[in-house]
Amino acid sequence: MTPIDGSVLLGAAGLIVLVNWYFLFSRRGAPAVRAQATDGGVQALTVRVAGGYSPAVVEVERGRLVRLTFDRQEENPCSEEVVLAPWGIRRFLPAHQQTTIEFTPAEAGRFEYTCGMSMLRGTIVVK
Ligand SMILES: [Cu+2]
């Protein structure tokens, strides 16, 4: 490997880290995705769990049942639990499975939920 090859590799590696950081952790200004209302009036949305939660920001209406389906697409133990503290929910998410969590937000506001270790973070905006 020549020194030039090395610097190109290093540059590429740096770029990959930057891109990953941006998508996983830089959630400022992340667009909120509104939960879709089903026939029964339930607000349903699937959140992909893979190194983070996506969409990172979910928007729901207050006073109506919310059904979040956590689609965990990894085995990383970090994401094996999800904690929606504002609603007193702590659930185990089996790897490569979908886990449905339901709650009815009574109050409007911006609420954070996390993994069991408070490392991964997602936001639920209740309007
Ligand atoms: Cu974690």
PDB file of C-alpha atoms and ligand atoms in Angstrom:
ATOM      1  CA  MET A   1       0.000   0.000   0.000  1.00  0.00           C
ATOM      2  CA  THR A   2       1.456   3.379  -0.971  1.00  0.00           C
ATOM      3  CA  PRO A   3       1.112   6.408   1.322  1.00  0.00           C
ATOM      4  CA  ILE A   4      -1.447   7.840  -1.098  1.00  0.00           C
ATOM      5  CA  ASP A   5      -3.593   4.698  -0.880  1.00  0.00           C
ATOM      6  CA  GLY A   6      -3.426   4.974   2.872  1.00  0.00           C
ATOM      7  CA  SER A   7      -4.631   8.560   2.975  1.00  0.00           C
ATOM      8  CA  VAL A   8      -7.458   7.787   0.550  1.00  0.00           C
ATOM      9  CA  LEU A   9      -8.536   4.892   2.747  1.00  0.00           C
ATOM     10  CA  LEU A  10      -8.343   7.050   5.837  1.00  0.00           C
ATOM     11  CA  GLY A  11     -10.366   9.782   4.146  1.00  0.00           C
ATOM     12  CA  ALA A  12     -12.997   7.289   3.060  1.00  0.00           C
ATOM     13  CA  ALA A  13     -13.190   5.802   6.556  1.00  0.00           C
ATOM     14  CA  GLY A  14     -13.591   9.287   8.010  1.00  0.00           C
ATOM     15  CA  LEU A  15     -16.393  10.042   5.603  1.00  0.00           C
ATOM     16  CA  ILE A  16     -18.217   6.822   6.515  1.00  0.00           C
ATOM     17  CA  VAL A  17     -17.988   7.676  10.204  1.00  0.00           C
ATOM     18  CA  LEU A  18     -19.293  11.175   9.507  1.00  0.00           C
ATOM     19  CA  VAL A  19     -22.234   9.931   7.444  1.00  0.00           C
ATOM     20  CA  ASN A  20     -23.151   7.354  10.101  1.00  0.00           C
ATOM     21  CA  TRP A  21     -22.890   9.936  12.820  1.00  0.00           C
ATOM     22  CA  TYR A  22     -25.139  12.262  10.885  1.00  0.00           C
ATOM     23  CA  PHE A  23     -27.892   9.707  10.377  1.00  0.00           C
ATOM     24  CA  LEU A  24     -27.691   8.061  13.795  1.00  0.00           C
ATOM     25  CA  PHE A  25     -27.048  10.902  16.181  1.00  0.00           C
ATOM     26  CA  SER A  26     -27.568  14.249  14.533  1.00  0.00           C
ATOM     27  CA  ARG A  27     -31.312  14.421  14.925  1.00  0.00           C
ATOM     28  CA  ARG A  28     -31.594  18.171  15.196  1.00  0.00           C
ATOM     29  CA  GLY A  29     -34.176  19.254  12.718  1.00  0.00           C
ATOM     30  CA  ALA A  30     -35.056  15.685  11.797  1.00  0.00           C
ATOM     31  CA  PRO A  31     -38.415  15.758  10.049  1.00  0.00           C
ATOM     32  CA  ALA A  32     -41.275  14.474  12.176  1.00  0.00           C
ATOM     33  CA  VAL A  33     -43.222  11.623  10.653  1.00  0.00           C
ATOM     34  CA  ARG A  34     -46.904  11.653  11.461  1.00  0.00           C
ATOM     35  CA  ALA A  35     -48.523   8.393  12.542  1.00  0.00           C
ATOM     36  CA  GLN A  36     -51.174   7.240  10.084  1.00  0.00           C
ATOM     37  CA  ALA A  37     -54.691   6.893  11.460  1.00  0.00           C
ATOM     38  CA  THR A  38     -56.235   3.489  10.798  1.00  0.00           C
ATOM     39  CA  ASP A  39     -59.956   2.776  10.274  1.00  0.00           C
ATOM     40  CA  GLY A  40     -60.442   2.326  13.993  1.00  0.00           C
ATOM     41  CA  GLY A  41     -58.882   5.720  14.651  1.00  0.00           C
ATOM     42  CA  VAL A  42     -55.662   4.190  15.974  1.00  0.00           C
ATOM     43  CA  GLN A  43     -52.522   6.128  15.139  1.00  0.00           C
ATOM     44  CA  ALA A  44     -50.131   3.543  13.788  1.00  0.00           C
ATOM     45  CA  LEU A  45     -46.506   3.801  12.791  1.00  0.00           C
ATOM     46  CA  THR A  46     -43.559   1.465  12.393  1.00  0.00           C
ATOM     47  CA  VAL A  47     -40.243   2.500  13.924  1.00  0.00           C
ATOM     48  CA  ARG A  48     -37.174   0.753  12.559  1.00  0.00           C
ATOM     49  CA  VAL A  49     -34.615  -0.153  15.233  1.00  0.00           C
ATOM     50  CA  ALA A  50     -31.080  -0.457  13.858  1.00  0.00           C
ATOM     51  CA  GLY A  51     -28.364   1.562  15.548  1.00  0.00           C
ATOM     52  CA  GLY A  52     -31.068   4.095  16.391  1.00  0.00           C
ATOM     53  CA  TYR A  53     -34.752   4.729  15.860  1.00  0.00           C
ATOM     54  CA  SER A  54     -36.093   5.786  12.525  1.00  0.00           C
ATOM     55  CA  PRO A  55     -37.978   7.899  12.056  1.00  0.00           C
ATOM     56  CA  ALA A  56     -36.297   9.651  14.969  1.00  0.00           C
ATOM     57  CA  VAL A  57     -39.256  11.969  15.494  1.00  0.00           C
ATOM     58  CA  VAL A  58     -42.841  10.728  15.460  1.00  0.00           C
ATOM     59  CA  GLU A  59     -45.836  13.026  15.603  1.00  0.00           C
ATOM     60  CA  VAL A  60     -49.151  11.927  17.088  1.00  0.00           C
ATOM     61  CA  GLU A  61     -52.388  13.484  18.258  1.00  0.00           C
ATOM     62  CA  ARG A  62     -53.181  13.617  21.919  1.00  0.00           C
ATOM     63  CA  GLY A  63     -56.050  11.669  23.451  1.00  0.00           C
ATOM     64  CA  ARG A  64     -56.053   8.927  20.826  1.00  0.00           C
ATOM     65  CA  LEU A  65     -54.547   5.458  20.916  1.00  0.00           C
ATOM     66  CA  VAL A  66     -51.025   5.236  19.474  1.00  0.00           C
ATOM     67  CA  ARG A  67     -49.745   1.930  18.145  1.00  0.00           C
ATOM     68  CA  LEU A  68     -45.997   1.913  17.570  1.00  0.00           C
ATOM     69  CA  THR A  69     -44.533  -1.173  15.973  1.00  0.00           C
ATOM     70  CA  PHE A  70     -40.835  -1.450  16.757  1.00  0.00           C
ATOM     71  CA  ASP A  71     -39.158  -3.398  13.964  1.00  0.00           C
ATOM     72  CA  ARG A  72     -35.831  -4.440  15.455  1.00  0.00           C
ATOM     73  CA  GLN A  73     -33.471  -5.349  12.635  1.00  0.00           C
ATOM     74  CA  GLU A  74     -30.355  -6.072  14.671  1.00  0.00           C
ATOM     75  CA  GLU A  75     -28.925  -8.104  17.533  1.00  0.00           C
ATOM     76  CA  ASN A  76     -26.909  -5.316  19.140  1.00  0.00           C
ATOM     77  CA  PRO A  77     -27.846  -5.631  22.846  1.00  0.00           C
ATOM     78  CA  CYS A  78     -28.021  -1.854  23.128  1.00  0.00           C
ATOM     79  CA  SER A  79     -31.461  -1.794  21.534  1.00  0.00           C
ATOM     80  CA  GLU A  80     -32.932  -4.895  23.160  1.00  0.00           C
ATOM     81  CA  GLU A  81     -35.132  -2.810  25.410  1.00  0.00           C
ATOM     82  CA  VAL A  82     -37.156   0.277  24.701  1.00  0.00           C
ATOM     83  CA  VAL A  83     -38.281   2.614  27.473  1.00  0.00           C
ATOM     84  CA  LEU A  84     -41.133   5.054  26.990  1.00  0.00           C
ATOM     85  CA  ALA A  85     -40.788   6.597  30.421  1.00  0.00           C
ATOM     86  CA  PRO A  86     -43.506   9.268  30.019  1.00  0.00           C
ATOM     87  CA  TRP A  87     -46.056   6.451  29.698  1.00  0.00           C
ATOM     88  CA  GLY A  88     -44.429   4.015  32.115  1.00  0.00           C
ATOM     89  CA  ILE A  89     -43.565   1.504  29.383  1.00  0.00           C
ATOM     90  CA  ARG A  90     -40.477  -0.725  29.304  1.00  0.00           C
ATOM     91  CA  ARG A  91     -40.459  -3.527  26.761  1.00  0.00           C
ATOM     92  CA  PHE A  92     -38.101  -6.167  25.480  1.00  0.00           C
ATOM     93  CA  LEU A  93     -37.677  -6.112  21.699  1.00  0.00           C
ATOM     94  CA  PRO A  94     -36.678  -9.538  20.345  1.00  0.00           C
ATOM     95  CA  ALA A  95     -34.098  -9.309  17.545  1.00  0.00           C
ATOM     96  CA  HIS A  96     -35.466  -9.434  13.990  1.00  0.00           C
ATOM     97  CA  GLN A  97     -39.036  -9.219  15.208  1.00  0.00           C
ATOM     98  CA  GLN A  98     -41.749  -6.632  15.395  1.00  0.00           C
ATOM     99  CA  THR A  99     -43.046  -5.620  18.805  1.00  0.00           C
ATOM    100  CA  THR A 100     -46.163  -3.527  19.137  1.00  0.00           C
ATOM    101  CA  ILE A 101     -46.569  -1.013  21.924  1.00  0.00           C
ATOM    102  CA  GLU A 102     -49.788   0.875  22.562  1.00  0.00           C
ATOM    103  CA  PHE A 103     -50.500   3.891  24.697  1.00  0.00           C
ATOM    104  CA  THR A 104     -52.732   6.934  24.691  1.00  0.00           C
ATOM    105  CA  PRO A 105     -50.907  10.212  25.245  1.00  0.00           C
ATOM    106  CA  ALA A 106     -53.023  12.430  27.457  1.00  0.00           C
ATOM    107  CA  GLU A 107     -50.872  15.541  27.306  1.00  0.00           C
ATOM    108  CA  ALA A 108     -49.383  17.495  24.449  1.00  0.00           C
ATOM    109  CA  GLY A 109     -45.646  18.007  24.414  1.00  0.00           C
ATOM    110  CA  ARG A 110     -42.339  16.687  23.229  1.00  0.00           C
ATOM    111  CA  PHE A 111     -41.351  13.425  24.869  1.00  0.00           C
ATOM    112  CA  GLU A 112     -38.179  11.362  24.610  1.00  0.00           C
ATOM    113  CA  TYR A 113     -37.947   7.615  24.702  1.00  0.00           C
ATOM    114  CA  THR A 114     -34.741   5.625  24.939  1.00  0.00           C
ATOM    115  CA  CYS A 115     -33.179   2.193  24.894  1.00  0.00           C
ATOM    116  CA  GLY A 116     -32.693   0.429  28.227  1.00  0.00           C
ATOM    117  CA  MET A 117     -29.364   2.214  28.738  1.00  0.00           C
ATOM    118  CA  SER A 118     -30.554   5.659  27.632  1.00  0.00           C
ATOM    119  CA  MET A 119     -28.137   5.628  24.698  1.00  0.00           C
ATOM    120  CA  LEU A 120     -30.492   5.494  21.745  1.00  0.00           C
ATOM    121  CA  ARG A 121     -33.084   8.251  21.697  1.00  0.00           C
ATOM    122  CA  GLY A 122     -36.291   8.873  19.876  1.00  0.00           C
ATOM    123  CA  THR A 123     -38.829  11.664  20.171  1.00  0.00           C
ATOM    124  CA  ILE A 124     -42.594  11.587  20.226  1.00  0.00           C
ATOM    125  CA  VAL A 125     -44.284  14.893  19.601  1.00  0.00           C
ATOM    126  CA  VAL A 126     -47.848  14.920  20.918  1.00  0.00           C
ATOM    127  CA  LYS A 127     -50.044  17.629  19.411  1.00  0.00           C
TER     128      LYS A 127
HETATM  129 CU    CU B   1     -28.737   1.048  24.477  1.00  0.00          CU
END
